[in-house]
Amino acid sequence: MTWEILNILAVSAFAFSGAIVALNERYDIFGTFILGIATPFAGGIIRNIALDVPVVHVWEQGYLFYVALGTIAIVYFFPKTWVMAWDRWNIYPDAIGLSAFALQGASFAIENGFPLGGVIFAAILTGVGGGVTRDVLAQRRPMVMHQEIYAVWALAAGLVIGIGWIDVESAWQTYLIFLLVILARVASFHLGWHLRFRDLYRL
């Protein structure tokens, strides 16, 4: 039940985020549904391809497609002012999706017997893959590729699960790390935390 709830939250959040971005980029109804579907499911597809696991597993979650489609349909009929406002607050659904999918990716890797490196890799790919796909398709600069602390929180989730500090079979521990990753992502955004970068324009 824990993972079903997290999966529904993650898919809803990322479908919402993808649809909001699509509408702000003035996509038509087809483009809005494509971006809204790609955002929650691209991360799992990328993860499975990278880990040499059949991609068909992603498509076996039939009810989640209906969750995504329903979310996108609701967002599509939002008033214009809501769409514009939510684009500025997209950090919140994005943080929910990042956290839930990072945990899902780490759990998936553990179930398939991957070592620590594979668990971390799966957490990162699943957590950030959808957001990267959304931004690339919308011709935006992916958050994971510049200064914002984004993928680091997916890495941290994969690390604590991979080394056994968090038992993914425990509901309360799973919800705890889920909330902590969300809070860390939102806090890093509002506090302006950034990773260092090399400034090639300064001597």
mmCIF file of C-alpha atoms in Angstrom:
data_model
loop_
_atom_site.group_PDB
_atom_site.id
_atom_site.type_symbol
_atom_site.label_atom_id
_atom_site.label_comp_id
_atom_site.label_asym_id
_atom_site.label_seq_id
_atom_site.Cartn_x
_atom_site.Cartn_y
_atom_site.Cartn_z
ATOM 1 C CA MET A 1 0.000 0.000 0.000
ATOM 2 C CA THR A 2 2.870 2.387 0.817
ATOM 3 C CA TRP A 3 4.369 2.137 -2.653
ATOM 4 C CA GLU A 4 0.987 2.372 -4.354
ATOM 5 C CA ILE A 5 0.345 5.661 -2.558
ATOM 6 C CA LEU A 6 3.808 6.995 -3.414
ATOM 7 C CA ASN A 7 3.436 5.923 -7.047
ATOM 8 C CA ILE A 8 0.095 7.716 -7.339
ATOM 9 C CA LEU A 9 1.549 10.842 -5.721
ATOM 10 C CA ALA A 10 4.614 10.753 -7.973
ATOM 11 C CA VAL A 11 2.704 10.201 -11.205
ATOM 12 C CA SER A 12 0.108 12.840 -10.326
ATOM 13 C CA ALA A 13 2.768 15.382 -9.371
ATOM 14 C CA PHE A 14 4.920 14.881 -12.464
ATOM 15 C CA ALA A 15 1.910 14.718 -14.811
ATOM 16 C CA PHE A 16 0.694 17.969 -13.253
ATOM 17 C CA SER A 17 4.139 19.530 -13.645
ATOM 18 C CA GLY A 18 4.481 18.409 -17.262
ATOM 19 C CA ALA A 19 1.026 19.687 -18.189
ATOM 20 C CA ILE A 20 1.644 23.069 -16.540
ATOM 21 C CA VAL A 21 4.927 23.489 -18.426
ATOM 22 C CA ALA A 22 3.275 22.449 -21.704
ATOM 23 C CA LEU A 23 0.455 24.964 -21.301
ATOM 24 C CA ASN A 24 2.881 27.754 -20.441
ATOM 25 C CA GLU A 25 4.852 26.906 -23.572
ATOM 26 C CA ARG A 26 1.561 27.129 -25.513
ATOM 27 C CA TYR A 27 1.434 23.479 -26.550
ATOM 28 C CA ASP A 28 -1.787 22.239 -28.121
ATOM 29 C CA ILE A 29 -3.917 19.572 -26.436
ATOM 30 C CA PHE A 30 -1.953 16.726 -28.045
ATOM 31 C CA GLY A 31 1.390 18.211 -27.022
ATOM 32 C CA THR A 32 0.110 18.829 -23.508
ATOM 33 C CA PHE A 33 -0.878 15.183 -23.075
ATOM 34 C CA ILE A 34 2.398 13.969 -24.592
ATOM 35 C CA LEU A 35 4.497 16.091 -22.231
ATOM 36 C CA GLY A 36 2.241 15.256 -19.298
ATOM 37 C CA ILE A 37 2.661 11.516 -19.945
ATOM 38 C CA ALA A 38 6.392 11.705 -20.706
ATOM 39 C CA THR A 39 7.244 13.485 -17.453
ATOM 40 C CA PRO A 40 6.132 10.758 -15.001
ATOM 41 C CA PHE A 41 7.151 7.732 -17.082
ATOM 42 C CA ALA A 42 10.378 8.745 -18.847
ATOM 43 C CA GLY A 43 12.514 8.287 -15.736
ATOM 44 C CA GLY A 44 11.495 4.644 -15.301
ATOM 45 C CA ILE A 45 12.082 3.916 -18.981
ATOM 46 C CA ILE A 46 15.550 5.504 -18.905
ATOM 47 C CA ARG A 47 16.386 3.600 -15.707
ATOM 48 C CA ASN A 48 15.331 0.234 -17.132
ATOM 49 C CA ILE A 49 17.285 0.787 -20.337
ATOM 50 C CA ALA A 50 20.403 1.818 -18.390
ATOM 51 C CA LEU A 51 20.141 -1.166 -16.015
ATOM 52 C CA ASP A 52 19.326 -3.611 -18.830
ATOM 53 C CA VAL A 53 15.925 -4.436 -17.361
ATOM 54 C CA PRO A 54 12.946 -5.008 -19.713
ATOM 55 C CA VAL A 55 11.123 -1.732 -20.307
ATOM 56 C CA VAL A 56 7.830 -3.659 -20.394
ATOM 57 C CA HIS A 57 7.765 -3.467 -16.573
ATOM 58 C CA VAL A 58 7.032 0.250 -16.854
ATOM 59 C CA TRP A 59 3.943 -0.399 -18.966
ATOM 60 C CA GLU A 60 2.522 -2.960 -16.531
ATOM 61 C CA GLN A 61 1.325 -0.188 -14.193
ATOM 62 C CA GLY A 62 -1.875 0.382 -16.140
ATOM 63 C CA TYR A 63 -3.837 2.265 -13.476
ATOM 64 C CA LEU A 64 -1.070 4.870 -13.220
ATOM 65 C CA PHE A 65 -1.635 5.859 -16.853
ATOM 66 C CA TYR A 66 -5.240 6.632 -15.988
ATOM 67 C CA VAL A 67 -4.042 8.675 -13.010
ATOM 68 C CA ALA A 68 -1.727 10.643 -15.314
ATOM 69 C CA LEU A 69 -4.388 11.129 -17.990
ATOM 70 C CA GLY A 70 -6.933 12.295 -15.424
ATOM 71 C CA THR A 71 -4.476 14.756 -13.905
ATOM 72 C CA ILE A 72 -3.540 16.195 -17.303
ATOM 73 C CA ALA A 73 -7.197 16.527 -18.314
ATOM 74 C CA ILE A 74 -7.964 18.496 -15.143
ATOM 75 C CA VAL A 75 -4.948 20.778 -15.597
ATOM 76 C CA TYR A 76 -5.801 21.399 -19.247
ATOM 77 C CA PHE A 77 -9.021 23.149 -18.227
ATOM 78 C CA PHE A 78 -7.427 25.307 -15.535
ATOM 79 C CA PRO A 79 -8.064 29.047 -15.924
ATOM 80 C CA LYS A 80 -5.190 30.930 -17.550
ATOM 81 C CA THR A 81 -4.307 32.710 -14.305
ATOM 82 C CA TRP A 82 -3.962 29.384 -12.485
ATOM 83 C CA VAL A 83 -1.656 27.983 -15.164
ATOM 84 C CA MET A 84 0.610 31.030 -15.064
ATOM 85 C CA ALA A 85 0.684 31.038 -11.262
ATOM 86 C CA TRP A 86 1.447 27.329 -10.999
ATOM 87 C CA ASP A 87 4.390 27.619 -13.388
ATOM 88 C CA ARG A 88 6.055 29.806 -10.761
ATOM 89 C CA TRP A 89 5.233 27.282 -8.018
ATOM 90 C CA ASN A 90 6.105 24.183 -10.030
ATOM 91 C CA ILE A 91 8.913 23.497 -7.562
ATOM 92 C CA TYR A 92 6.413 21.806 -5.221
ATOM 93 C CA PRO A 93 4.919 19.110 -7.474
ATOM 94 C CA ASP A 94 8.378 18.665 -8.973
ATOM 95 C CA ALA A 95 9.856 18.023 -5.510
ATOM 96 C CA ILE A 96 7.131 15.454 -4.757
ATOM 97 C CA GLY A 97 7.816 13.616 -8.012
ATOM 98 C CA LEU A 98 11.586 13.779 -7.548
ATOM 99 C CA SER A 99 11.378 12.309 -4.046
ATOM 100 C CA ALA A 100 8.873 9.538 -4.751
ATOM 101 C CA PHE A 101 10.523 8.426 -7.983
ATOM 102 C CA ALA A 102 14.012 8.462 -6.443
ATOM 103 C CA LEU A 103 12.760 6.139 -3.693
ATOM 104 C CA GLN A 104 10.985 3.967 -6.236
ATOM 105 C CA GLY A 105 14.152 3.698 -8.320
ATOM 106 C CA ALA A 106 16.274 2.729 -5.325
ATOM 107 C CA SER A 107 13.720 0.135 -4.203
ATOM 108 C CA PHE A 108 13.529 -1.259 -7.740
ATOM 109 C CA ALA A 109 17.317 -1.696 -7.861
ATOM 110 C CA ILE A 110 17.394 -3.455 -4.491
ATOM 111 C CA GLU A 111 14.624 -5.839 -5.558
ATOM 112 C CA ASN A 112 16.648 -6.717 -8.655
ATOM 113 C CA GLY A 113 19.828 -7.368 -6.666
ATOM 114 C CA PHE A 114 21.930 -4.402 -7.768
ATOM 115 C CA PRO A 115 24.882 -3.256 -5.614
ATOM 116 C CA LEU A 116 25.121 0.158 -3.936
ATOM 117 C CA GLY A 117 26.296 1.916 -7.099
ATOM 118 C CA GLY A 118 23.352 0.524 -9.038
ATOM 119 C CA VAL A 119 20.902 1.574 -6.333
ATOM 120 C CA ILE A 120 22.202 5.158 -6.362
ATOM 121 C CA PHE A 121 22.266 5.230 -10.169
ATOM 122 C CA ALA A 122 18.682 3.960 -10.348
ATOM 123 C CA ALA A 123 17.517 6.519 -7.775
ATOM 124 C CA ILE A 124 19.065 9.377 -9.753
ATOM 125 C CA LEU A 125 17.816 8.240 -13.154
ATOM 126 C CA THR A 126 14.283 7.552 -11.949
ATOM 127 C CA GLY A 127 14.110 10.714 -9.868
ATOM 128 C CA VAL A 128 15.448 13.218 -12.390
ATOM 129 C CA GLY A 129 14.738 11.477 -15.707
ATOM 130 C CA GLY A 130 11.180 12.746 -15.995
ATOM 131 C CA GLY A 131 12.080 16.323 -15.135
ATOM 132 C CA VAL A 132 14.958 16.338 -17.614
ATOM 133 C CA THR A 133 12.716 14.918 -20.348
ATOM 134 C CA ARG A 134 10.062 17.537 -19.597
ATOM 135 C CA ASP A 135 12.533 20.421 -19.753
ATOM 136 C CA VAL A 136 14.235 19.167 -22.912
ATOM 137 C CA LEU A 137 10.930 18.666 -24.749
ATOM 138 C CA ALA A 138 9.827 22.130 -23.600
ATOM 139 C CA GLN A 139 13.171 23.573 -24.751
ATOM 140 C CA ARG A 140 14.043 24.692 -21.234
ATOM 141 C CA ARG A 141 17.405 24.301 -19.549
ATOM 142 C CA PRO A 142 17.158 21.169 -17.353
ATOM 143 C CA MET A 143 17.478 21.998 -13.653
ATOM 144 C CA VAL A 144 19.766 19.029 -13.122
ATOM 145 C CA MET A 145 22.294 20.449 -15.600
ATOM 146 C CA HIS A 146 22.982 23.770 -13.892
ATOM 147 C CA GLN A 147 23.513 25.232 -10.451
ATOM 148 C CA GLU A 148 20.349 24.203 -8.604
ATOM 149 C CA ILE A 149 20.769 21.361 -6.115
ATOM 150 C CA TYR A 150 18.432 18.815 -7.679
ATOM 151 C CA ALA A 151 19.941 15.426 -8.475
ATOM 152 C CA VAL A 152 21.922 15.542 -5.217
ATOM 153 C CA TRP A 153 18.754 14.795 -3.256
ATOM 154 C CA ALA A 154 17.961 11.766 -5.423
ATOM 155 C CA LEU A 155 21.548 10.609 -4.903
ATOM 156 C CA ALA A 156 21.182 11.039 -1.139
ATOM 157 C CA ALA A 157 17.964 9.004 -1.117
ATOM 158 C CA GLY A 158 19.628 6.213 -3.089
ATOM 159 C CA LEU A 159 22.623 6.261 -0.755
ATOM 160 C CA VAL A 160 20.715 5.948 2.527
ATOM 161 C CA ILE A 161 18.547 3.179 1.075
ATOM 162 C CA GLY A 162 21.471 1.396 -0.571
ATOM 163 C CA ILE A 163 23.573 1.234 2.594
ATOM 164 C CA GLY A 164 20.588 0.063 4.636
ATOM 165 C CA TRP A 165 19.932 3.122 6.803
ATOM 166 C CA ILE A 166 16.370 3.134 5.506
ATOM 167 C CA ASP A 167 14.350 -0.076 5.210
ATOM 168 C CA VAL A 168 12.040 0.275 2.209
ATOM 169 C CA GLU A 169 9.840 -2.464 3.676
ATOM 170 C CA SER A 170 9.022 -0.156 6.587
ATOM 171 C CA ALA A 171 6.156 2.221 5.818
ATOM 172 C CA TRP A 172 7.105 4.900 8.344
ATOM 173 C CA GLN A 173 10.772 4.923 7.288
ATOM 174 C CA THR A 174 9.770 5.179 3.631
ATOM 175 C CA TYR A 175 7.411 8.082 4.314
ATOM 176 C CA LEU A 176 10.075 9.748 6.469
ATOM 177 C CA ILE A 177 12.736 9.768 3.752
ATOM 178 C CA PHE A 178 10.070 10.782 1.223
ATOM 179 C CA LEU A 179 9.216 13.881 3.272
ATOM 180 C CA LEU A 180 12.866 14.669 4.036
ATOM 181 C CA VAL A 181 13.827 14.684 0.351
ATOM 182 C CA ILE A 182 10.882 16.976 -0.457
ATOM 183 C CA LEU A 183 11.823 19.362 2.355
ATOM 184 C CA ALA A 184 15.485 19.334 1.322
ATOM 185 C CA ARG A 185 14.645 20.122 -2.303
ATOM 186 C CA VAL A 186 12.207 22.914 -1.426
ATOM 187 C CA ALA A 187 14.560 24.383 1.200
ATOM 188 C CA SER A 188 17.534 24.371 -1.175
ATOM 189 C CA PHE A 189 15.418 26.216 -3.747
ATOM 190 C CA HIS A 190 14.104 28.908 -1.409
ATOM 191 C CA LEU A 191 17.429 29.379 0.392
ATOM 192 C CA GLY A 192 19.259 29.712 -2.908
ATOM 193 C CA TRP A 193 21.685 26.846 -2.351
ATOM 194 C CA HIS A 194 23.780 26.170 -5.424
ATOM 195 C CA LEU A 195 26.567 23.873 -6.487
ATOM 196 C CA ARG A 196 29.792 25.556 -7.506
ATOM 197 C CA PHE A 197 30.445 26.029 -11.183
ATOM 198 C CA ARG A 198 33.417 27.161 -13.194
ATOM 199 C CA ASP A 199 32.987 30.745 -14.393
ATOM 200 C CA LEU A 200 34.822 30.911 -17.710
ATOM 201 C CA TYR A 201 34.039 34.603 -18.088
ATOM 202 C CA ARG A 202 35.910 35.702 -14.989
ATOM 203 C CA LEU A 203 39.707 35.892 -14.925
#
